Amino acid sequence: MKCVILAGGLGTRLAEETVRIPKPMVEIGGRPILWHIMKIYGAHGITDFIVCLGYRGYVIKEYFANFYMHSSDVTVDLSTGSMEMHRNSSEPWRVTLVDTGQESMTGGRLGRVMPYLKDEEAFCLTYGDGVGDVDISGAVAFHKAHGKMATVTAVPPPRRFGQLHLDGARVDDFSEKPAGEGGLINGGFFVLSPKVAKYLSGDQTIWEQAPLRGLADDGELMAWEHKGFWQPMDTIRERQELEEHWASGKAPWKIWA
């Protein structure tokens, strides 16, 4: 089964990082968040990836072109130009890197890679900036069982803001906003039929708008509810929170051995 990863956006709210690199290459624990996402899928046996490139896509190409070196200890003899590899922790992944345009929207990027998916019974789709301990195998089984074109992982919205408790103008308590207030939202981690291509109309198609609404209107969109950990990386604060999880040695999304 193949997994498409949307990795072409600008990531403007992480401008401190993304002025140099695309958002999926922002590191958590010394590894790009893109690597973490691929490890999640790999833990469920999905190791064939199609990465939709856009902004600074060459950075992602160079990362995978030199992945063996990135994940190995090396000795370089500068006098001869020879290189010796010592420790290798490479991954059993097949990665197709596709330039889907600098200005394409999410649906447009998906449309650009549909030729790579036309022979698939189903495929996965996710964003290049969010992690979770999502039961992807369960979502795939659910998708195959219901027989509709699309499955979206439904998640509670993450905690973003603290809450003030006031006594008149005096703050008498402060608490973090509980995660999960406000119903469920699109958490990505889709499972789709290639037939969804008919809902994509060009590079400016926004996947989260007309295509998903069209699928819902036609009764072709089902929700797989995820009640565990899920966190996007939209801001520096969220990146720091993910970094703290990883540094603790108990990152909830680390479901691989």
Short mmCIF file of N, CA and C in Angstrom, two decimals, residues 59-218:
data_model
loop_
_atom_site.label_atom_id
_atom_site.label_comp_id
_atom_site.label_asym_id
_atom_site.label_seq_id
_atom_site.Cartn_x
_atom_site.Cartn_y
_atom_site.Cartn_z
N VAL A 59 15.49 20.44 -0.94
CA VAL A 59 16.04 20.07 0.37
C VAL A 59 15.62 18.64 0.73
N ILE A 60 14.36 18.32 0.45
CA ILE A 60 13.85 16.97 0.73
C ILE A 60 14.50 15.96 -0.21
N LYS A 61 14.66 16.34 -1.49
CA LYS A 61 15.35 15.45 -2.44
C LYS A 61 16.76 15.14 -1.98
N GLU A 62 17.49 16.16 -1.56
CA GLU A 62 18.87 15.96 -1.12
C GLU A 62 18.93 15.10 0.14
N TYR A 63 17.95 15.26 1.03
CA TYR A 63 17.92 14.46 2.25
C TYR A 63 17.81 12.98 1.92
N PHE A 64 16.89 12.63 1.02
CA PHE A 64 16.72 11.22 0.70
C PHE A 64 17.83 10.70 -0.21
N ALA A 65 18.36 11.56 -1.08
CA ALA A 65 19.46 11.14 -1.93
C ALA A 65 20.68 10.76 -1.09
N ASN A 66 20.84 11.43 0.06
CA ASN A 66 21.97 11.17 0.94
C ASN A 66 21.54 10.50 2.24
N PHE A 67 20.40 9.82 2.21
CA PHE A 67 19.85 9.24 3.44
C PHE A 67 20.81 8.24 4.06
N TYR A 68 21.47 7.44 3.22
CA TYR A 68 22.39 6.42 3.74
C TYR A 68 23.49 7.09 4.56
N MET A 69 24.00 8.21 4.06
CA MET A 69 25.05 8.93 4.78
C MET A 69 24.51 9.59 6.04
N HIS A 70 23.29 10.16 5.95
CA HIS A 70 22.69 10.81 7.11
C HIS A 70 22.53 9.83 8.27
N SER A 71 22.32 8.56 7.97
CA SER A 71 22.00 7.58 9.00
C SER A 71 23.16 6.64 9.30
N SER A 72 24.36 7.01 8.89
CA SER A 72 25.53 6.15 9.10
C SER A 72 26.67 6.94 9.73
N ASP A 73 27.58 6.23 10.39
CA ASP A 73 28.86 6.81 10.79
C ASP A 73 29.83 6.60 9.63
N VAL A 74 30.61 7.62 9.32
CA VAL A 74 31.49 7.54 8.16
C VAL A 74 32.89 8.02 8.49
N THR A 75 33.86 7.46 7.78
CA THR A 75 35.23 7.97 7.77
C THR A 75 35.53 8.44 6.36
N VAL A 76 35.94 9.70 6.24
CA VAL A 76 36.27 10.26 4.94
C VAL A 76 37.77 10.52 4.89
N ASP A 77 38.46 9.92 3.93
CA ASP A 77 39.89 10.15 3.72
C ASP A 77 40.02 11.28 2.70
N LEU A 78 40.35 12.47 3.17
CA LEU A 78 40.40 13.64 2.29
C LEU A 78 41.53 13.56 1.27
N SER A 79 42.58 12.79 1.58
CA SER A 79 43.70 12.70 0.64
C SER A 79 43.37 11.85 -0.57
N THR A 80 42.48 10.87 -0.40
CA THR A 80 42.14 9.97 -1.51
C THR A 80 40.71 10.16 -1.99
N GLY A 81 39.88 10.82 -1.17
CA GLY A 81 38.47 10.99 -1.53
C GLY A 81 37.64 9.76 -1.23
N SER A 82 38.22 8.78 -0.54
CA SER A 82 37.48 7.56 -0.23
C SER A 82 36.61 7.76 1.01
N MET A 83 35.58 6.94 1.11
CA MET A 83 34.64 7.04 2.22
C MET A 83 34.32 5.64 2.72
N GLU A 84 34.36 5.47 4.04
CA GLU A 84 34.06 4.17 4.65
C GLU A 84 32.87 4.32 5.58
N MET A 85 31.85 3.48 5.37
CA MET A 85 30.66 3.49 6.21
C MET A 85 30.86 2.51 7.37
N HIS A 86 30.46 2.92 8.56
CA HIS A 86 30.65 2.07 9.74
C HIS A 86 29.33 1.56 10.32
N ARG A 87 28.43 2.47 10.64
CA ARG A 87 27.16 2.08 11.26
C ARG A 87 26.04 2.55 10.36
N ASN A 88 25.16 1.64 10.03
CA ASN A 88 24.06 2.01 9.14
C ASN A 88 22.73 1.69 9.80
N SER A 89 21.85 2.69 9.84
CA SER A 89 20.50 2.46 10.37
C SER A 89 19.49 2.96 9.34
N SER A 90 19.68 2.54 8.10
CA SER A 90 18.80 2.98 7.03
C SER A 90 17.43 2.35 7.19
N GLU A 91 16.50 2.75 6.33
CA GLU A 91 15.11 2.31 6.43
C GLU A 91 14.71 1.53 5.18
N PRO A 92 13.79 0.57 5.32
CA PRO A 92 13.34 -0.23 4.16
C PRO A 92 12.24 0.49 3.39
N TRP A 93 12.49 1.71 3.00
CA TRP A 93 11.48 2.55 2.36
C TRP A 93 11.75 2.70 0.87
N ARG A 94 10.68 2.82 0.12
CA ARG A 94 10.76 3.24 -1.28
C ARG A 94 10.10 4.61 -1.35
N VAL A 95 10.83 5.62 -1.78
CA VAL A 95 10.34 6.99 -1.71
C VAL A 95 10.34 7.62 -3.10
N THR A 96 9.17 8.01 -3.57
CA THR A 96 9.02 8.72 -4.84
C THR A 96 8.82 10.19 -4.54
N LEU A 97 9.70 11.04 -5.05
CA LEU A 97 9.68 12.47 -4.76
C LEU A 97 9.19 13.20 -6.00
N VAL A 98 8.04 13.86 -5.88
CA VAL A 98 7.37 14.45 -7.04
C VAL A 98 7.24 15.96 -6.85
N ASP A 99 7.76 16.73 -7.80
CA ASP A 99 7.57 18.18 -7.78
C ASP A 99 6.13 18.48 -8.19
N THR A 100 5.33 18.93 -7.23
CA THR A 100 3.90 19.19 -7.49
C THR A 100 3.60 20.69 -7.62
N GLY A 101 4.66 21.51 -7.80
CA GLY A 101 4.45 22.93 -8.06
C GLY A 101 4.63 23.80 -6.85
N GLN A 102 5.19 24.97 -7.05
CA GLN A 102 5.42 25.92 -5.95
C GLN A 102 4.12 26.47 -5.39
N GLU A 103 3.13 26.70 -6.25
CA GLU A 103 1.92 27.39 -5.83
C GLU A 103 0.70 26.47 -5.71
N SER A 104 0.87 25.18 -5.93
CA SER A 104 -0.27 24.26 -5.89
C SER A 104 -0.85 24.18 -4.49
N MET A 105 -2.16 23.98 -4.41
CA MET A 105 -2.84 23.76 -3.14
C MET A 105 -2.86 22.26 -2.85
N THR A 106 -3.39 21.89 -1.68
CA THR A 106 -3.33 20.50 -1.24
C THR A 106 -3.99 19.53 -2.22
N GLY A 107 -5.17 19.89 -2.72
CA GLY A 107 -5.84 19.02 -3.69
C GLY A 107 -5.11 18.99 -5.01
N GLY A 108 -4.52 20.12 -5.39
CA GLY A 108 -3.74 20.17 -6.61
C GLY A 108 -2.52 19.26 -6.54
N ARG A 109 -1.88 19.23 -5.39
CA ARG A 109 -0.72 18.35 -5.22
C ARG A 109 -1.14 16.88 -5.32
N LEU A 110 -2.26 16.55 -4.68
CA LEU A 110 -2.75 15.17 -4.79
C LEU A 110 -3.07 14.83 -6.23
N GLY A 111 -3.69 15.76 -6.96
CA GLY A 111 -4.02 15.52 -8.35
C GLY A 111 -2.79 15.25 -9.20
N ARG A 112 -1.69 15.92 -8.88
CA ARG A 112 -0.45 15.76 -9.65
C ARG A 112 0.17 14.37 -9.49
N VAL A 113 -0.10 13.70 -8.37
CA VAL A 113 0.50 12.37 -8.16
C VAL A 113 -0.47 11.23 -8.44
N MET A 114 -1.70 11.52 -8.85
CA MET A 114 -2.66 10.46 -9.11
C MET A 114 -2.18 9.45 -10.15
N PRO A 115 -1.37 9.82 -11.17
CA PRO A 115 -0.88 8.80 -12.09
C PRO A 115 -0.08 7.69 -11.41
N TYR A 116 0.51 7.98 -10.26
CA TYR A 116 1.28 6.97 -9.52
C TYR A 116 0.36 6.05 -8.71
N LEU A 117 -0.95 6.37 -8.67
CA LEU A 117 -1.87 5.65 -7.79
C LEU A 117 -3.00 4.95 -8.53
N LYS A 118 -3.04 5.07 -9.85
CA LYS A 118 -4.21 4.61 -10.61
C LYS A 118 -4.44 3.10 -10.49
N ASP A 119 -3.40 2.33 -10.18
CA ASP A 119 -3.56 0.88 -10.09
C ASP A 119 -3.77 0.38 -8.66
N GLU A 120 -3.89 1.32 -7.73
CA GLU A 120 -4.04 0.95 -6.32
C GLU A 120 -5.52 0.73 -5.97
N GLU A 121 -5.77 -0.25 -5.11
CA GLU A 121 -7.13 -0.42 -4.58
C GLU A 121 -7.46 0.73 -3.64
N ALA A 122 -6.49 1.11 -2.83
CA ALA A 122 -6.63 2.22 -1.89
C ALA A 122 -5.24 2.71 -1.55
N PHE A 123 -5.17 3.94 -1.05
CA PHE A 123 -3.88 4.48 -0.62
C PHE A 123 -4.11 5.40 0.57
N CYS A 124 -3.03 5.70 1.26
CA CYS A 124 -3.09 6.61 2.40
C CYS A 124 -2.66 8.00 1.97
N LEU A 125 -3.16 9.00 2.67
CA LEU A 125 -2.78 10.39 2.44
C LEU A 125 -2.66 11.07 3.80
N THR A 126 -1.59 11.84 3.97
CA THR A 126 -1.46 12.59 5.21
C THR A 126 -0.68 13.87 4.96
N TYR A 127 -0.63 14.70 6.00
CA TYR A 127 0.09 15.96 5.94
C TYR A 127 1.51 15.77 6.46
N GLY A 128 2.43 16.61 6.00
CA GLY A 128 3.82 16.48 6.40
C GLY A 128 4.18 17.25 7.65
N ASP A 129 3.20 17.46 8.54
CA ASP A 129 3.49 18.27 9.73
C ASP A 129 2.73 17.84 10.97
N GLY A 130 2.27 16.59 11.03
CA GLY A 130 1.52 16.15 12.20
C GLY A 130 1.82 14.70 12.54
N VAL A 131 1.84 14.40 13.83
CA VAL A 131 2.13 13.04 14.29
C VAL A 131 1.05 12.58 15.27
N GLY A 132 0.95 11.28 15.44
CA GLY A 132 0.00 10.72 16.38
C GLY A 132 0.18 9.22 16.46
N ASP A 133 -0.39 8.62 17.51
CA ASP A 133 -0.35 7.16 17.64
C ASP A 133 -1.60 6.57 16.99
N VAL A 134 -1.86 7.01 15.78
CA VAL A 134 -3.06 6.60 15.04
C VAL A 134 -2.95 5.12 14.65
N ASP A 135 -4.04 4.40 14.82
CA ASP A 135 -4.10 3.00 14.40
C ASP A 135 -4.36 2.96 12.89
N ILE A 136 -3.31 3.12 12.13
CA ILE A 136 -3.46 3.19 10.68
C ILE A 136 -3.97 1.86 10.12
N SER A 137 -3.52 0.75 10.67
CA SER A 137 -4.01 -0.56 10.22
C SER A 137 -5.51 -0.66 10.44
N GLY A 138 -5.97 -0.16 11.59
CA GLY A 138 -7.40 -0.16 11.88
C GLY A 138 -8.17 0.73 10.92
N ALA A 139 -7.60 1.88 10.60
CA ALA A 139 -8.25 2.79 9.65
C ALA A 139 -8.36 2.17 8.27
N VAL A 140 -7.31 1.49 7.84
CA VAL A 140 -7.32 0.83 6.53
C VAL A 140 -8.37 -0.27 6.51
N ALA A 141 -8.43 -1.08 7.57
CA ALA A 141 -9.43 -2.15 7.63
C ALA A 141 -10.85 -1.57 7.63
N PHE A 142 -11.05 -0.50 8.37
CA PHE A 142 -12.34 0.18 8.41
C PHE A 142 -12.73 0.68 7.02
N HIS A 143 -11.76 1.28 6.33
CA HIS A 143 -12.01 1.80 4.98
C HIS A 143 -12.43 0.67 4.02
N LYS A 144 -11.71 -0.41 4.06
CA LYS A 144 -12.03 -1.52 3.15
C LYS A 144 -13.38 -2.13 3.48
N ALA A 145 -13.75 -2.11 4.77
CA ALA A 145 -15.01 -2.71 5.18
C ALA A 145 -16.22 -1.87 4.75
N HIS A 146 -16.12 -0.55 4.83
CA HIS A 146 -17.30 0.26 4.51
C HIS A 146 -17.50 0.48 3.01
N GLY A 147 -16.45 0.34 2.22
CA GLY A 147 -16.60 0.37 0.77
C GLY A 147 -16.82 1.74 0.15
N LYS A 148 -16.70 2.80 0.92
CA LYS A 148 -16.85 4.15 0.38
C LYS A 148 -15.50 4.63 -0.19
N MET A 149 -15.52 5.81 -0.81
CA MET A 149 -14.30 6.31 -1.46
C MET A 149 -13.27 6.85 -0.48
N ALA A 150 -13.71 7.38 0.67
CA ALA A 150 -12.77 8.12 1.51
C ALA A 150 -13.02 7.90 3.00
N THR A 151 -11.92 7.83 3.73
CA THR A 151 -11.95 7.78 5.19
C THR A 151 -11.04 8.87 5.73
N VAL A 152 -11.56 9.65 6.66
CA VAL A 152 -10.76 10.68 7.32
C VAL A 152 -10.63 10.31 8.80
N THR A 153 -9.45 10.52 9.35
CA THR A 153 -9.26 10.32 10.78
C THR A 153 -9.80 11.55 11.51
N ALA A 154 -10.75 11.32 12.39
CA ALA A 154 -11.39 12.40 13.16
C ALA A 154 -10.75 12.45 14.54
N VAL A 155 -10.28 13.64 14.92
CA VAL A 155 -9.57 13.78 16.19
C VAL A 155 -10.11 14.98 16.96
N PRO A 156 -9.97 14.98 18.29
CA PRO A 156 -10.30 16.18 19.06
C PRO A 156 -9.29 17.27 18.74
N PRO A 157 -9.70 18.54 18.72
CA PRO A 157 -8.73 19.61 18.49
C PRO A 157 -7.72 19.67 19.62
N PRO A 158 -6.47 19.98 19.31
CA PRO A 158 -5.45 20.03 20.37
C PRO A 158 -5.64 21.23 21.27
N ARG A 159 -5.09 21.13 22.47
CA ARG A 159 -5.11 22.26 23.40
C ARG A 159 -4.20 23.35 22.84
N ARG A 160 -4.70 24.56 22.71
CA ARG A 160 -3.89 25.66 22.17
C ARG A 160 -3.74 26.84 23.14
N PHE A 161 -4.77 27.11 23.94
CA PHE A 161 -4.72 28.32 24.74
C PHE A 161 -5.10 28.01 26.19
N GLY A 162 -4.48 28.73 27.11
CA GLY A 162 -4.87 28.64 28.50
C GLY A 162 -6.19 29.36 28.73
N GLN A 163 -6.83 29.04 29.82
CA GLN A 163 -8.13 29.62 30.13
C GLN A 163 -8.05 30.41 31.43
N LEU A 164 -8.54 31.67 31.42
CA LEU A 164 -8.56 32.51 32.60
C LEU A 164 -9.89 32.35 33.32
N HIS A 165 -9.83 32.20 34.63
CA HIS A 165 -11.04 32.18 35.47
C HIS A 165 -11.07 33.50 36.23
N LEU A 166 -12.12 34.31 36.03
CA LEU A 166 -12.16 35.66 36.57
C LEU A 166 -13.17 35.80 37.71
N ASP A 167 -12.79 36.62 38.66
CA ASP A 167 -13.70 37.10 39.69
C ASP A 167 -13.75 38.61 39.50
N GLY A 168 -14.73 39.08 38.71
CA GLY A 168 -14.72 40.47 38.26
C GLY A 168 -13.56 40.64 37.30
N ALA A 169 -12.67 41.58 37.63
CA ALA A 169 -11.48 41.77 36.79
C ALA A 169 -10.28 41.01 37.32
N ARG A 170 -10.43 40.33 38.47
CA ARG A 170 -9.32 39.62 39.08
C ARG A 170 -9.27 38.17 38.58
N VAL A 171 -8.09 37.76 38.17
CA VAL A 171 -7.91 36.37 37.76
C VAL A 171 -7.71 35.53 39.01
N ASP A 172 -8.65 34.60 39.26
CA ASP A 172 -8.51 33.76 40.45
C ASP A 172 -8.03 32.35 40.13
N ASP A 173 -7.89 32.05 38.86
CA ASP A 173 -7.34 30.73 38.50
C ASP A 173 -6.95 30.78 37.03
N PHE A 174 -6.01 29.93 36.68
CA PHE A 174 -5.60 29.78 35.28
C PHE A 174 -5.42 28.29 35.03
N SER A 175 -5.98 27.83 33.93
CA SER A 175 -5.82 26.42 33.59
C SER A 175 -5.65 26.28 32.10
N GLU A 176 -4.92 25.26 31.68
CA GLU A 176 -4.79 24.98 30.27
C GLU A 176 -6.15 24.57 29.71
N LYS A 177 -6.43 25.01 28.49
CA LYS A 177 -7.67 24.61 27.83
C LYS A 177 -7.65 23.11 27.62
N PRO A 178 -8.67 22.38 28.06
CA PRO A 178 -8.66 20.93 27.89
C PRO A 178 -8.65 20.56 26.41
N ALA A 179 -7.81 19.56 26.08
CA ALA A 179 -7.84 19.03 24.72
C ALA A 179 -9.20 18.41 24.46
N GLY A 180 -9.71 18.59 23.27
CA GLY A 180 -10.95 17.93 22.91
C GLY A 180 -12.17 18.81 22.97
N GLU A 181 -12.03 20.06 23.45
CA GLU A 181 -13.20 20.93 23.45
C GLU A 181 -13.58 21.29 22.01
N GLY A 182 -14.84 21.22 21.69
CA GLY A 182 -15.28 21.68 20.37
C GLY A 182 -15.49 20.60 19.35
N GLY A 183 -15.75 19.37 19.76
CA GLY A 183 -16.04 18.32 18.80
C GLY A 183 -14.80 17.75 18.14
N LEU A 184 -14.97 17.20 16.95
CA LEU A 184 -13.88 16.54 16.24
C LEU A 184 -13.48 17.33 15.01
N ILE A 185 -12.22 17.20 14.61
CA ILE A 185 -11.71 17.89 13.43
C ILE A 185 -10.97 16.90 12.53
N ASN A 186 -10.65 17.36 11.33
CA ASN A 186 -9.88 16.57 10.38
C ASN A 186 -8.46 16.44 10.87
N GLY A 187 -8.05 15.22 11.17
CA GLY A 187 -6.69 14.97 11.64
C GLY A 187 -5.77 14.44 10.57
N GLY A 188 -6.23 14.46 9.31
CA GLY A 188 -5.40 13.88 8.26
C GLY A 188 -5.46 12.36 8.33
N PHE A 189 -4.35 11.70 8.04
CA PHE A 189 -4.28 10.23 8.06
C PHE A 189 -5.49 9.63 7.33
N PHE A 190 -5.68 10.07 6.08
CA PHE A 190 -6.77 9.59 5.24
C PHE A 190 -6.45 8.22 4.65
N VAL A 191 -7.51 7.48 4.32
CA VAL A 191 -7.41 6.31 3.45
C VAL A 191 -8.39 6.56 2.30
N LEU A 192 -7.90 6.45 1.06
CA LEU A 192 -8.69 6.89 -0.09
C LEU A 192 -8.66 5.89 -1.22
N SER A 193 -9.72 5.92 -2.01
CA SER A 193 -9.75 5.23 -3.29
C SER A 193 -9.20 6.16 -4.36
N PRO A 194 -8.50 5.65 -5.38
CA PRO A 194 -8.08 6.52 -6.48
C PRO A 194 -9.25 7.21 -7.18
N LYS A 195 -10.46 6.73 -6.96
CA LYS A 195 -11.63 7.34 -7.58
C LYS A 195 -11.88 8.77 -7.08
N VAL A 196 -11.22 9.16 -5.97
CA VAL A 196 -11.40 10.53 -5.49
C VAL A 196 -10.84 11.54 -6.49
N ALA A 197 -10.07 11.07 -7.47
CA ALA A 197 -9.50 11.97 -8.48
C ALA A 197 -10.57 12.79 -9.18
N LYS A 198 -11.77 12.27 -9.28
CA LYS A 198 -12.83 13.00 -9.99
C LYS A 198 -13.27 14.25 -9.23
N TYR A 199 -12.90 14.38 -7.97
CA TYR A 199 -13.24 15.56 -7.18
C TYR A 199 -12.14 16.63 -7.24
N LEU A 200 -11.06 16.33 -7.95
CA LEU A 200 -9.93 17.25 -8.04
C LEU A 200 -9.97 17.95 -9.39
N SER A 201 -9.97 19.29 -9.38
CA SER A 201 -10.19 20.01 -10.62
C SER A 201 -9.00 20.82 -11.11
N GLY A 202 -7.87 20.78 -10.44
CA GLY A 202 -6.71 21.53 -10.90
C GLY A 202 -5.79 21.90 -9.75
N ASP A 203 -4.69 22.60 -10.06
CA ASP A 203 -3.68 22.92 -9.05
C ASP A 203 -4.21 23.75 -7.90
N GLN A 204 -5.24 24.55 -8.12
CA GLN A 204 -5.75 25.42 -7.06
C GLN A 204 -6.84 24.76 -6.22
N THR A 205 -7.06 23.47 -6.43
CA THR A 205 -8.04 22.74 -5.62
C THR A 205 -7.52 22.58 -4.20
N ILE A 206 -8.33 22.97 -3.24
CA ILE A 206 -7.99 22.79 -1.83
C ILE A 206 -8.70 21.54 -1.34
N TRP A 207 -7.95 20.51 -1.03
CA TRP A 207 -8.50 19.21 -0.67
C TRP A 207 -9.54 19.31 0.44
N GLU A 208 -9.30 20.20 1.40
CA GLU A 208 -10.16 20.30 2.57
C GLU A 208 -11.46 21.04 2.29
N GLN A 209 -11.62 21.57 1.10
CA GLN A 209 -12.83 22.31 0.78
C GLN A 209 -13.72 21.53 -0.19
N ALA A 210 -13.76 21.89 -1.46
CA ALA A 210 -14.71 21.27 -2.39
C ALA A 210 -14.62 19.74 -2.46
N PRO A 211 -13.42 19.15 -2.52
CA PRO A 211 -13.38 17.69 -2.62
C PRO A 211 -13.99 16.98 -1.41
N LEU A 212 -13.59 17.38 -0.21
CA LEU A 212 -14.15 16.71 0.97
C LEU A 212 -15.63 17.00 1.13
N ARG A 213 -16.06 18.23 0.81
CA ARG A 213 -17.49 18.52 0.87
C ARG A 213 -18.25 17.71 -0.16
N GLY A 214 -17.70 17.57 -1.35
CA GLY A 214 -18.34 16.79 -2.39
C GLY A 214 -18.46 15.33 -2.00
N LEU A 215 -17.40 14.79 -1.44
CA LEU A 215 -17.44 13.39 -0.98
C LEU A 215 -18.49 13.22 0.11
N ALA A 216 -18.56 14.19 1.04
CA ALA A 216 -19.56 14.11 2.11
C ALA A 216 -20.97 14.21 1.54
N ASP A 217 -21.18 15.13 0.62
CA ASP A 217 -22.51 15.30 0.01
C ASP A 217 -22.96 14.05 -0.72
N ASP A 218 -22.00 13.32 -1.30
CA ASP A 218 -22.31 12.11 -2.05
C ASP A 218 -22.34 10.86 -1.17
#
